[in-house]
Tab-separated table of N, CA and C in Angstrom:
chain	number	residue	atom	x	y	z
R	1	MET	N	37.647	43.636	-41.940
R	1	MET	CA	36.124	43.440	-41.989
R	1	MET	C	35.603	44.201	-42.669
R	2	ARG	N	34.700	43.491	-43.299
R	2	ARG	CA	33.890	44.476	-44.420
R	2	ARG	C	32.728	44.981	-43.568
R	3	ILE	N	31.966	46.318	-43.956
R	3	ILE	CA	30.676	46.339	-42.994
R	3	ILE	C	30.206	47.025	-44.101
R	4	GLY	N	28.926	46.874	-44.716
R	4	GLY	CA	27.795	47.087	-45.186
R	4	GLY	C	27.226	48.161	-45.228
R	5	TYR	N	26.569	48.892	-46.065
R	5	TYR	CA	25.473	50.056	-45.679
R	5	TYR	C	24.507	50.103	-46.626
R	6	ALA	N	23.260	50.218	-46.650
R	6	ALA	CA	22.155	49.951	-47.338
R	6	ALA	C	21.199	51.087	-47.132
R	7	ARG	N	20.524	51.445	-47.990
R	7	ARG	CA	19.679	52.187	-47.994
R	7	ARG	C	18.472	52.742	-49.162
R	8	VAL	N	17.179	53.037	-48.747
R	8	VAL	CA	16.379	52.834	-49.649
R	8	VAL	C	15.556	54.248	-48.819
R	9	SER	N	14.549	55.198	-50.198
R	9	SER	CA	14.218	56.375	-50.010
R	9	SER	C	12.528	56.231	-49.437
R	10	THR	N	12.177	55.285	-49.586
R	10	THR	CA	10.988	55.027	-49.229
R	10	THR	C	10.553	53.931	-48.729
R	11	GLU	N	9.334	53.995	-47.656
R	11	GLU	CA	8.834	52.857	-46.949
R	11	GLU	C	8.703	51.664	-47.948
R	12	ASP	N	8.211	51.949	-49.090
R	12	ASP	CA	7.623	50.917	-49.970
R	12	ASP	C	8.767	50.359	-50.614
R	13	GLN	N	9.875	50.677	-50.755
R	13	GLN	CA	10.683	50.093	-51.176
R	13	GLN	C	11.489	49.009	-50.360
R	14	SER	N	12.240	48.289	-51.017
R	14	SER	CA	12.955	46.698	-50.298
R	14	SER	C	14.170	46.889	-50.405
R	15	LEU	N	14.880	46.775	-49.479
R	15	LEU	CA	16.342	46.728	-49.148
R	15	LEU	C	16.583	44.940	-49.592
R	16	ASP	N	15.996	44.073	-49.886
R	16	ASP	CA	16.530	43.133	-50.124
R	16	ASP	C	17.970	42.752	-51.105
R	17	LEU	N	17.572	43.201	-52.101
R	17	LEU	CA	18.433	43.149	-53.142
R	17	LEU	C	19.888	43.912	-52.699
R	18	GLN	N	20.295	45.031	-51.937
R	18	GLN	CA	20.934	45.391	-51.362
R	18	GLN	C	21.974	44.777	-50.247
R	19	ARG	N	20.765	44.089	-49.817
R	19	ARG	CA	21.548	43.660	-48.836
R	19	ARG	C	22.052	42.129	-48.922
R	20	ARG	N	21.793	41.360	-49.909
R	20	ARG	CA	21.955	40.236	-50.633
R	20	ARG	C	23.451	40.356	-51.224
R	21	ALA	N	23.486	41.602	-51.877
R	21	ALA	CA	24.311	42.076	-52.441
R	21	ALA	C	25.605	42.175	-51.539
R	22	LEU	N	25.286	42.829	-50.475
R	22	LEU	CA	26.162	42.962	-49.393
R	22	LEU	C	26.976	42.054	-48.953
R	23	LEU	N	25.913	40.919	-48.422
R	23	LEU	CA	26.354	39.819	-47.943
R	23	LEU	C	27.489	38.317	-48.680
R	24	ALA	N	27.024	38.889	-49.994
R	24	ALA	CA	27.348	37.936	-50.907
R	24	ALA	C	28.822	38.672	-50.823
R	25	ALA	N	29.452	40.106	-50.790
R	25	ALA	CA	30.525	40.594	-51.054
R	25	ALA	C	31.371	40.496	-49.772
R	26	GLY	N	30.605	39.766	-48.452
R	26	GLY	CA	31.304	39.229	-47.832
R	26	GLY	C	31.258	40.241	-46.729
R	27	CYS	N	30.357	41.083	-46.643
R	27	CYS	CA	29.966	42.029	-45.238
R	27	CYS	C	29.784	41.346	-44.197
R	28	GLU	N	30.660	41.596	-42.787
R	28	GLU	CA	29.780	40.916	-41.712
R	28	GLU	C	28.931	41.278	-41.079
R	29	SER	N	28.828	42.911	-41.211
R	29	SER	CA	27.492	43.570	-40.715
R	29	SER	C	27.013	44.172	-41.704
R	30	VAL	N	25.488	44.473	-42.138
R	30	VAL	CA	25.091	45.585	-42.991
R	30	VAL	C	23.873	46.198	-42.165
R	31	PHE	N	24.775	47.527	-42.052
R	31	PHE	CA	23.611	48.430	-41.439
R	31	PHE	C	22.443	49.144	-42.567
R	32	GLU	N	21.023	49.612	-42.016
R	32	GLU	CA	20.408	49.690	-43.275
R	32	GLU	C	19.499	51.053	-42.511
R	33	ASP	N	19.195	51.793	-43.367
R	33	ASP	CA	18.291	52.966	-43.483
R	33	ASP	C	17.219	52.818	-43.875
R	34	HIS	N	16.079	52.890	-43.689
R	34	HIS	CA	14.751	52.587	-44.383
R	34	HIS	C	13.945	54.110	-44.445
R	35	GLY	N	13.464	54.010	-45.781
R	35	GLY	CA	12.477	55.260	-45.817
R	35	GLY	C	13.325	56.355	-45.665
R	36	ILE	N	14.341	56.847	-45.566
R	36	ILE	CA	15.203	57.808	-45.510
R	36	ILE	C	16.169	58.320	-46.813
R	37	SER	N	15.908	59.705	-46.906
R	37	SER	CA	16.280	60.002	-48.337
R	37	SER	C	18.013	60.019	-48.296
R	38	GLY	N	18.305	60.230	-49.467
R	38	GLY	CA	19.569	60.363	-49.609
R	38	GLY	C	19.978	61.674	-49.276
R	39	ALA	N	18.981	62.654	-49.354
R	39	ALA	CA	19.487	64.050	-49.043
R	39	ALA	C	19.295	64.577	-47.786
R	40	ALA	N	18.945	63.486	-47.034
R	40	ALA	CA	18.731	63.654	-45.414
R	40	ALA	C	20.178	63.846	-44.692
R	41	VAL	N	20.471	64.627	-43.883
R	41	VAL	CA	21.214	65.030	-43.505
R	41	VAL	C	21.998	64.074	-42.188
R	42	ARG	N	20.709	63.508	-41.673
R	42	ARG	CA	20.773	62.861	-40.463
R	42	ARG	C	20.260	61.254	-41.116
R	43	ARG	N	21.171	60.157	-40.840
R	43	ARG	CA	20.978	59.033	-41.355
R	43	ARG	C	21.727	58.191	-40.022
R	44	PRO	N	20.849	57.628	-39.071
R	44	PRO	CA	21.560	57.074	-38.086
R	44	PRO	C	22.116	55.895	-38.162
R	45	ASN	N	21.769	55.072	-38.981
R	45	ASN	CA	21.920	53.398	-39.530
R	45	ASN	C	23.518	53.923	-40.088
R	46	LEU	N	23.723	55.293	-40.763
R	46	LEU	CA	24.697	55.342	-41.719
R	46	LEU	C	26.203	55.937	-40.410
R	47	ASP	N	25.440	56.676	-39.585
R	47	ASP	CA	26.371	57.139	-38.512
R	47	ASP	C	26.714	55.953	-37.980
R	48	ARG	N	25.900	54.851	-37.333
R	48	ARG	CA	26.373	53.683	-36.601
R	48	ARG	C	27.538	52.992	-37.502
R	49	ALA	N	27.137	52.699	-38.952
R	49	ALA	CA	28.480	51.952	-39.679
R	49	ALA	C	29.586	52.371	-39.733
R	50	LEU	N	29.771	53.864	-39.915
R	50	LEU	CA	30.514	54.804	-39.789
R	50	LEU	C	31.465	54.621	-38.247
R	51	ALA	N	30.827	54.515	-37.418
R	51	ALA	CA	31.427	54.294	-35.821
R	51	ALA	C	31.924	53.019	-35.928
R	52	ALA	N	31.319	52.211	-36.293
R	52	ALA	CA	31.716	50.989	-36.463
R	52	ALA	C	33.122	50.697	-37.225
R	53	LEU	N	33.128	51.366	-37.911
R	53	LEU	CA	34.500	51.021	-38.740
R	53	LEU	C	35.958	51.259	-38.201
R	54	ASN	N	36.650	50.439	-37.885
R	54	ASN	CA	37.760	50.909	-37.509
R	54	ASN	C	39.218	50.834	-38.766
R	55	PRO	N	40.655	51.057	-38.542
R	55	PRO	CA	41.847	50.955	-39.229
R	55	PRO	C	41.409	50.049	-40.051
R	56	GLY	N	41.815	49.492	-41.683
R	56	GLY	CA	41.665	48.171	-42.172
R	56	GLY	C	40.475	47.768	-42.617
R	57	ASP	N	39.313	48.282	-41.990
R	57	ASP	CA	38.363	47.855	-42.261
R	57	ASP	C	37.411	48.613	-43.700
R	58	VAL	N	36.457	48.398	-44.246
R	58	VAL	CA	36.271	48.830	-45.752
R	58	VAL	C	34.606	48.475	-45.256
R	59	LEU	N	34.020	49.789	-46.187
R	59	LEU	CA	32.982	50.336	-46.112
R	59	LEU	C	32.207	49.578	-47.456
R	60	VAL	N	31.457	48.793	-47.143
R	60	VAL	CA	30.634	48.345	-48.678
R	60	VAL	C	29.147	48.861	-48.647
R	61	VAL	N	29.028	49.546	-50.147
R	61	VAL	CA	27.659	49.918	-50.576
R	61	VAL	C	27.586	49.478	-51.724
R	62	TRP	N	26.087	49.123	-51.929
R	62	TRP	CA	25.681	48.840	-53.312
R	62	TRP	C	26.019	49.572	-54.382
R	63	LYS	N	25.439	50.700	-54.323
R	63	LYS	CA	25.799	51.691	-55.247
R	63	LYS	C	26.400	53.001	-54.822
R	64	LEU	N	27.270	53.919	-55.302
R	64	LEU	CA	27.692	55.224	-54.577
R	64	LEU	C	26.220	56.239	-54.232
R	65	ASP	N	25.287	55.954	-54.714
R	65	ASP	CA	24.606	57.132	-54.576
R	65	ASP	C	23.450	56.627	-53.117
R	66	ARG	N	23.895	55.501	-52.445
R	66	ARG	CA	23.667	54.692	-51.454
R	66	ARG	C	24.035	55.552	-50.258
R	67	LEU	N	25.129	56.338	-50.635
R	67	LEU	CA	26.066	56.763	-49.057
R	67	LEU	C	26.095	58.130	-49.558
R	68	GLY	N	25.948	58.793	-50.471
R	68	GLY	CA	26.166	60.392	-50.409
R	68	GLY	C	25.065	60.978	-51.106
R	69	ARG	N	24.838	62.148	-49.997
R	69	ARG	CA	23.530	63.264	-50.820
R	69	ARG	C	24.043	63.881	-51.888
R	70	SER	N	25.458	64.108	-52.064
R	70	SER	CA	25.706	65.032	-53.270
R	70	SER	C	26.932	64.528	-53.916
R	71	LEU	N	27.560	65.135	-54.945
R	71	LEU	CA	28.663	64.242	-55.023
R	71	LEU	C	29.987	65.222	-54.424
R	72	ILE	N	29.946	66.168	-53.739
R	72	ILE	CA	30.611	66.925	-52.596
R	72	ILE	C	30.490	66.141	-51.388
R	73	HIS	N	29.505	65.671	-50.880
R	73	HIS	CA	29.419	65.001	-50.085
R	73	HIS	C	30.056	63.616	-50.014
R	74	LEU	N	29.685	62.605	-50.612
R	74	LEU	CA	30.236	61.329	-51.499
R	74	LEU	C	31.409	61.735	-51.193
R	75	VAL	N	32.482	62.614	-51.889
R	75	VAL	CA	33.887	62.619	-52.112
R	75	VAL	C	34.150	62.709	-50.206
R	76	GLU	N	33.720	63.906	-49.686
R	76	GLU	CA	34.081	64.245	-48.529
R	76	GLU	C	34.088	63.273	-47.316
R	77	THR	N	32.747	62.033	-47.849
R	77	THR	CA	32.694	60.821	-46.641
R	77	THR	C	33.805	60.132	-47.288
R	78	ILE	N	34.195	59.979	-48.525
R	78	ILE	CA	34.817	58.770	-48.516
R	78	ILE	C	36.493	59.317	-48.294
R	79	LYS	N	37.072	60.312	-48.446
R	79	LYS	CA	37.916	61.112	-48.083
R	79	LYS	C	37.994	60.743	-46.594
R	80	THR	N	37.396	61.149	-45.600
R	80	THR	CA	37.329	61.161	-44.505
R	80	THR	C	37.705	59.442	-43.825
R	81	LEU	N	37.148	58.512	-44.437
R	81	LEU	CA	37.628	56.916	-44.531
R	81	LEU	C	38.887	57.016	-44.679
R	82	GLY	N	38.972	57.244	-45.837
R	82	GLY	CA	40.651	57.520	-45.666
R	82	GLY	C	41.523	57.940	-45.224
R	83	GLU	N	41.251	58.843	-44.611
R	83	GLU	CA	42.373	59.720	-43.588
R	83	GLU	C	41.700	58.404	-42.328
R	84	ARG	N	40.759	57.737	-41.993
R	84	ARG	CA	41.019	56.718	-40.964
R	84	ARG	C	41.477	55.524	-41.522
R	85	ASP	N	42.075	55.438	-42.478
R	85	ASP	CA	42.849	54.405	-42.890
R	85	ASP	C	41.450	52.986	-43.234
R	86	ILE	N	40.312	53.740	-43.272
R	86	ILE	CA	39.119	52.749	-43.691
R	86	ILE	C	38.995	52.615	-45.669
R	87	GLY	N	38.717	51.603	-46.042
R	87	GLY	CA	38.828	51.868	-47.398
R	87	GLY	C	37.203	51.867	-47.749
R	88	PHE	N	36.772	51.798	-48.894
R	88	PHE	CA	35.649	51.986	-49.787
R	88	PHE	C	35.420	51.041	-50.706
R	89	LEU	N	34.199	50.300	-50.958
R	89	LEU	CA	34.070	49.832	-52.120
R	89	LEU	C	32.764	50.160	-52.239
R	90	SER	N	32.722	50.343	-53.783
R	90	SER	CA	30.710	50.464	-54.062
R	90	SER	C	30.959	49.280	-55.738
R	91	LEU	N	29.913	48.480	-54.841
R	91	LEU	CA	29.476	47.073	-55.686
R	91	LEU	C	29.504	47.523	-57.089
R	92	ASN	N	28.194	48.189	-57.473
R	92	ASN	CA	27.864	48.713	-58.854
R	92	ASN	C	28.825	49.785	-59.796
R	93	ASP	N	29.719	50.384	-59.163
R	93	ASP	CA	29.853	51.170	-59.898
R	93	ASP	C	31.704	50.905	-59.601
R	94	ASN	N	32.012	50.053	-59.059
R	94	ASN	CA	33.712	49.472	-59.339
R	94	ASN	C	34.637	50.158	-58.743
R	95	ILE	N	33.939	50.876	-57.751
R	95	ILE	CA	35.143	51.677	-56.973
R	95	ILE	C	35.711	51.309	-55.965
R	96	ASP	N	36.676	51.581	-55.629
R	96	ASP	CA	37.198	49.907	-54.541
R	96	ASP	C	38.685	50.576	-54.327
R	97	THR	N	38.608	51.822	-53.305
R	97	THR	CA	40.093	52.604	-52.872
R	97	THR	C	41.185	51.705	-52.140
R	98	THR	N	40.702	50.365	-51.884
R	98	THR	CA	42.013	49.541	-51.547
R	98	THR	C	42.726	49.402	-52.446
R	99	SER	N	42.484	49.612	-54.257
R	99	SER	CA	42.994	49.431	-54.935
R	99	SER	C	43.796	50.902	-55.592
R	100	PRO	N	44.937	50.701	-56.798
R	100	PRO	CA	45.297	51.973	-57.131
R	100	PRO	C	44.189	52.587	-58.180
R	101	GLY	N	43.900	51.638	-58.699
R	101	GLY	CA	42.505	51.925	-59.860
R	101	GLY	C	41.817	53.034	-59.402
R	102	GLY	N	41.070	52.335	-58.059
R	102	GLY	CA	39.681	53.210	-57.063
R	102	GLY	C	40.067	54.626	-56.838
R	103	ARG	N	41.275	54.056	-56.039
R	103	ARG	CA	42.151	55.800	-55.328
R	103	ARG	C	42.169	56.790	-56.766
R	104	LEU	N	42.584	56.153	-57.985
R	104	LEU	CA	42.241	57.149	-59.188
R	104	LEU	C	41.123	57.907	-59.144
R	105	MET	N	39.835	56.719	-59.436
R	105	MET	CA	38.767	57.303	-59.724
R	105	MET	C	38.206	57.768	-58.287
R	106	LEU	N	38.154	57.568	-57.046
R	106	LEU	CA	38.169	58.974	-56.355
R	106	LEU	C	39.040	60.270	-56.808
R	107	HIS	N	40.008	60.063	-57.151
R	107	HIS	CA	40.499	61.381	-57.338
R	107	HIS	C	39.753	62.247	-58.733
R	108	VAL	N	39.203	61.534	-59.717
R	108	VAL	CA	38.637	61.657	-60.698
R	108	VAL	C	37.332	62.715	-59.875
R	109	LEU	N	36.673	61.956	-59.061
R	109	LEU	CA	35.460	62.366	-58.570
R	109	LEU	C	35.390	63.354	-57.780
R	110	ALA	N	36.927	63.545	-56.840
R	110	ALA	CA	37.140	64.837	-55.945
R	110	ALA	C	37.436	66.126	-57.298
R	111	ALA	N	37.665	65.896	-58.325
R	111	ALA	CA	37.918	67.162	-59.495
R	111	ALA	C	36.889	67.164	-59.612
R	112	PHE	N	35.859	66.370	-60.039
R	112	PHE	CA	34.372	67.006	-60.588
R	112	PHE	C	33.764	67.615	-59.317
R	113	ALA	N	33.684	67.277	-58.230
R	113	ALA	CA	33.145	67.872	-56.907
R	113	ALA	C	33.517	68.996	-56.598
R	114	GLU	N	34.932	69.403	-56.777
R	114	GLU	CA	35.757	71.016	-57.111
R	114	GLU	C	34.522	71.413	-58.075
R	115	PHE	N	34.991	70.912	-59.049
R	115	PHE	CA	34.386	71.778	-60.243
R	115	PHE	C	33.079	72.032	-60.138
R	116	GLU	N	32.318	70.783	-59.581
R	116	GLU	CA	30.910	71.389	-58.967
R	116	GLU	C	30.284	72.746	-58.488
R	117	ARG	N	31.540	72.639	-57.391
R	117	ARG	CA	31.787	73.758	-56.177
R	117	ARG	C	31.661	74.880	-56.714
R	118	GLU	N	32.678	75.036	-57.689
R	118	GLU	CA	32.971	76.226	-58.071
R	118	GLU	C	32.020	77.033	-59.022
R	119	LEU	N	30.973	75.497	-59.825
R	119	LEU	CA	30.193	76.199	-60.669
R	119	LEU	C	29.030	76.930	-60.121
R	120	VAL	N	29.039	76.507	-58.579
R	120	VAL	CA	27.780	76.833	-57.706
R	120	VAL	C	28.058	77.977	-57.709
R	121	SER	N	29.333	78.405	-56.953
R	121	SER	CA	29.912	79.725	-56.480
R	121	SER	C	29.678	80.641	-57.584
R	122	GLU	N	30.191	80.703	-58.646
R	122	GLU	CA	30.167	81.210	-59.717
R	122	GLU	C	28.704	81.514	-59.753
R	123	ARG	N	28.125	80.891	-59.798
R	123	ARG	CA	26.581	81.162	-60.588
R	123	ARG	C	25.778	81.685	-59.476
R	124	THR	N	26.108	81.979	-58.433
R	124	THR	CA	25.893	82.852	-57.253
R	124	THR	C	26.092	84.022	-56.906
R	125	ARG	N	27.563	84.361	-57.723
R	125	ARG	CA	28.057	85.566	-57.219
R	125	ARG	C	27.500	86.161	-58.665
R	126	ALA	N	26.705	85.235	-59.638
R	126	ALA	CA	26.512	86.321	-61.475
R	126	ALA	C	24.553	86.340	-60.799
R	127	GLY	N	24.501	85.768	-59.907
R	127	GLY	CA	22.571	85.853	-59.925
R	127	GLY	C	22.738	87.116	-58.830
R	128	MET	N	23.668	87.187	-57.458
R	128	MET	CA	23.845	88.463	-56.982
R	128	MET	C	23.967	90.022	-57.489
R	129	GLN	N	25.031	89.483	-58.386
R	129	GLN	CA	25.434	90.788	-59.246
R	129	GLN	C	24.076	91.680	-60.307
R	130	ALA	N	23.403	90.616	-60.591
R	130	ALA	CA	22.199	90.923	-61.511
R	130	ALA	C	21.035	91.258	-60.734
R	131	ARG	N	20.883	90.635	-59.913
R	131	ARG	CA	19.610	91.152	-58.420
R	131	ARG	C	20.448	92.686	-57.992
R	132	LYS	N	21.812	93.138	-57.949
R	132	LYS	CA	22.159	94.496	-57.410
R	132	LYS	C	21.934	95.559	-58.717
R	133	ALA	N	22.426	95.025	-60.132
R	133	ALA	CA	22.431	95.632	-61.196
R	133	ALA	C	20.814	96.083	-61.561
R	134	ARG	N	19.864	95.278	-60.947
R	134	ARG	CA	18.381	95.422	-60.977
R	134	ARG	C	17.967	96.255	-60.055
R	135	GLY	N	18.502	96.525	-58.806
R	135	GLY	CA	18.361	97.782	-57.757
R	135	GLY	C	17.712	96.455	-56.560
R	136	GLU	N	17.487	95.325	-56.916
R	136	GLU	CA	16.996	94.018	-55.635
R	136	GLU	C	17.939	93.836	-54.721
R	137	PRO	N	17.762	93.872	-53.827
R	137	PRO	CA	18.378	93.294	-52.688
R	137	PRO	C	18.671	92.126	-52.421
R	138	VAL	N	19.789	91.957	-52.194
R	138	VAL	CA	20.638	90.918	-52.019
R	138	VAL	C	20.747	90.371	-50.786
R	139	GLY	N	20.731	88.768	-50.563
R	139	GLY	CA	20.845	88.313	-49.122
R	139	GLY	C	19.787	87.940	-49.275
R	140	ARG	N	19.811	87.211	-48.072
R	140	ARG	CA	18.376	86.443	-47.170
R	140	ARG	C	17.220	87.151	-47.166
R	141	ARG	N	16.297	87.130	-47.188
R	141	ARG	CA	15.026	88.018	-46.796
R	141	ARG	C	14.323	88.086	-45.457
R	142	ARG	N	14.316	89.363	-45.339
R	142	ARG	CA	14.145	89.739	-43.612
R	142	ARG	C	12.851	89.074	-43.256
R	143	LYS	N	12.731	88.007	-41.826
R	143	LYS	CA	11.604	87.942	-41.589
R	143	LYS	C	10.604	88.327	-41.121
R	144	LEU	N	11.035	89.724	-40.542
R	144	LEU	CA	9.773	90.958	-40.270
R	144	LEU	C	10.111	92.095	-40.768
R	145	LEU	N	9.045	92.541	-41.803
R	145	LEU	CA	9.106	93.409	-42.884
R	145	LEU	C	9.164	95.146	-41.800
R	146	PRO	N	9.526	96.142	-42.096
R	146	PRO	CA	9.550	97.151	-41.562
R	146	PRO	C	8.317	97.249	-40.806
R	147	GLN	N	7.117	97.124	-41.454
R	147	GLN	CA	5.887	97.293	-40.703
R	147	GLN	C	5.675	96.478	-39.336
R	148	GLN	N	6.426	95.359	-39.209
R	148	GLN	CA	5.856	94.268	-38.653
R	148	GLN	C	7.105	94.800	-37.459
R	149	ALA	N	7.996	95.233	-37.543
R	149	ALA	CA	8.980	95.566	-36.743
R	149	ALA	C	7.876	96.934	-35.913
R	150	GLU	N	7.633	97.898	-36.750
R	150	GLU	CA	7.095	98.955	-35.973
R	150	GLU	C	5.605	98.822	-35.198
R	151	GLN	N	4.910	97.399	-35.680
R	151	GLN	CA	3.975	97.045	-35.130
R	151	GLN	C	4.528	96.315	-33.585
R	152	ALA	N	5.812	95.713	-33.581
R	152	ALA	CA	6.087	95.247	-32.274
R	152	ALA	C	6.770	96.572	-31.703
R	153	ARG	N	7.491	97.458	-32.122
R	153	ARG	CA	7.818	98.581	-31.315
R	153	ARG	C	6.224	99.032	-30.208
R	154	GLN	N	5.500	99.152	-30.980
R	154	GLN	CA	3.997	99.738	-30.641
R	154	GLN	C	3.688	98.423	-29.435
R	155	LEU	N	3.653	97.313	-29.747
R	155	LEU	CA	3.618	96.283	-28.880
R	155	LEU	C	4.476	96.512	-27.457
R	156	LEU	N	5.212	96.499	-27.736
R	156	LEU	CA	6.738	96.834	-26.484
R	156	LEU	C	6.312	97.965	-25.401
R	157	GLU	N	5.310	98.917	-26.301
R	157	GLU	CA	5.340	100.316	-24.858
R	157	GLU	C	3.944	99.697	-24.353
R	158	GLN	N	3.256	98.794	-24.659
R	158	GLN	CA	2.430	98.437	-23.728
R	158	GLN	C	2.704	97.657	-22.632
R	159	PRO	N	2.317	98.415	-21.217
R	159	PRO	CA	2.464	97.496	-20.396
R	159	PRO	C	2.273	96.523	-20.037
R	160	GLY	N	3.556	95.723	-19.638
R	160	GLY	CA	3.667	94.174	-19.469
R	160	GLY	C	4.224	93.308	-20.688
R	161	ARG	N	4.103	93.871	-21.580
R	161	ARG	CA	4.521	93.598	-22.599
R	161	ARG	C	6.005	93.084	-22.963
R	162	THR	N	6.808	91.649	-23.126
R	162	THR	CA	7.901	91.552	-22.877
R	162	THR	C	8.104	91.052	-24.266
R	163	LYS	N	9.765	90.793	-24.541
R	163	LYS	CA	10.114	90.996	-26.148
R	163	LYS	C	9.824	89.628	-26.613
R	164	THR	N	10.124	88.600	-25.506
R	164	THR	CA	9.390	87.278	-25.507
R	164	THR	C	8.025	86.912	-26.085
R	165	ALA	N	7.301	87.563	-25.530
R	165	ALA	CA	5.757	87.731	-25.692
R	165	ALA	C	5.680	88.176	-27.244
R	166	VAL	N	6.564	89.127	-27.225
R	166	VAL	CA	6.141	90.201	-28.828
R	166	VAL	C	6.484	88.912	-29.785
R	167	ALA	N	7.613	88.155	-29.438
R	167	ALA	CA	8.023	87.642	-30.490
R	167	ALA	C	7.302	86.455	-30.965
R	168	ARG	N	6.931	86.086	-29.751
R	168	ARG	CA	5.830	84.758	-29.985
R	168	ARG	C	4.644	85.260	-31.084
R	169	THR	N	3.920	86.633	-30.810
R	169	THR	CA	2.754	86.975	-31.552
R	169	THR	C	3.032	87.337	-33.026
R	170	LEU	N	4.481	87.336	-33.260
R	170	LEU	CA	4.685	87.567	-34.219
R	170	LEU	C	5.555	86.290	-35.048
R	171	ASN	N	5.508	85.235	-34.669
R	171	ASN	CA	5.904	83.887	-34.836
R	171	ASN	C	7.411	84.155	-35.441
R	172	VAL	N	8.282	84.611	-34.265
R	172	VAL	CA	9.685	85.002	-34.719
R	172	VAL	C	10.293	84.553	-33.610
R	173	SER	N	11.652	84.422	-33.558
R	173	SER	CA	12.284	84.211	-32.362
R	173	SER	C	12.627	85.521	-32.103
R	174	ARG	N	13.339	85.518	-30.409
R	174	ARG	CA	13.502	86.062	-29.576
R	174	ARG	C	14.548	87.550	-30.544
R	175	ALA	N	15.518	86.728	-30.770
R	175	ALA	CA	16.955	87.331	-31.700
R	175	ALA	C	16.404	87.878	-33.003
R	176	THR	N	15.400	87.267	-33.581
R	176	THR	CA	14.589	87.760	-34.845
R	176	THR	C	14.208	89.094	-34.594
R	177	LEU	N	13.204	89.347	-33.516
R	177	LEU	CA	12.957	90.604	-33.110
R	177	LEU	C	13.906	91.444	-32.822
R	178	HIS	N	15.111	91.139	-32.184
R	178	HIS	CA	16.153	91.999	-31.517
R	178	HIS	C	16.481	92.932	-32.671
R	179	ARG	N	17.012	92.047	-34.011
R	179	ARG	CA	17.624	92.317	-34.929
R	179	ARG	C	16.918	93.601	-35.514
R	180	ALA	N	15.676	93.334	-36.013
R	180	ALA	CA	14.792	94.136	-36.414
R	180	ALA	C	14.419	95.113	-35.598
R	181	LEU	N	14.199	95.226	-34.672
R	181	LEU	CA	14.550	96.455	-33.415
R	181	LEU	C	15.283	97.958	-33.375
R	182	GLN	N	16.531	96.955	-34.058
R	182	GLN	CA	17.686	97.906	-33.886
R	182	GLN	C	17.762	98.591	-35.320
């Protein structure tokens, strides 16, 4: 069975073109996410489409960018489908993992995704080394500055003040306050 997935990023866009193409490609059902960015982690109808697929089925999209948030996410999603014995077909990109050529194309995409991961990692390490060389702190910025931690200590010395209340006053979680006080 072929199951289609269509997505548009904004409310003013239409799914008609994708829907017609997916139905013409033989999709028995089409799941649609309307007004949801491809960068969104949660896409409810994509989740439903993936859950509806069984071994031997094929997930069909109009274009690759309708499915993946990034090349890495796209390759991981298609790889997961393959592990479940589910095919993938992108109508406009001529990628069909039910054919040898389509599987080859997927491997090429996977190589690019791996290359992209390595480049990001390399740039991150170079940026961290540059910050260290300049004497700048590396890592995530602290939510509470030292003077705010001192303010929290003073507030906690007041009778009846709890860590929960002080954290709420400083607009941080109790765990963040606890770490700042250590």
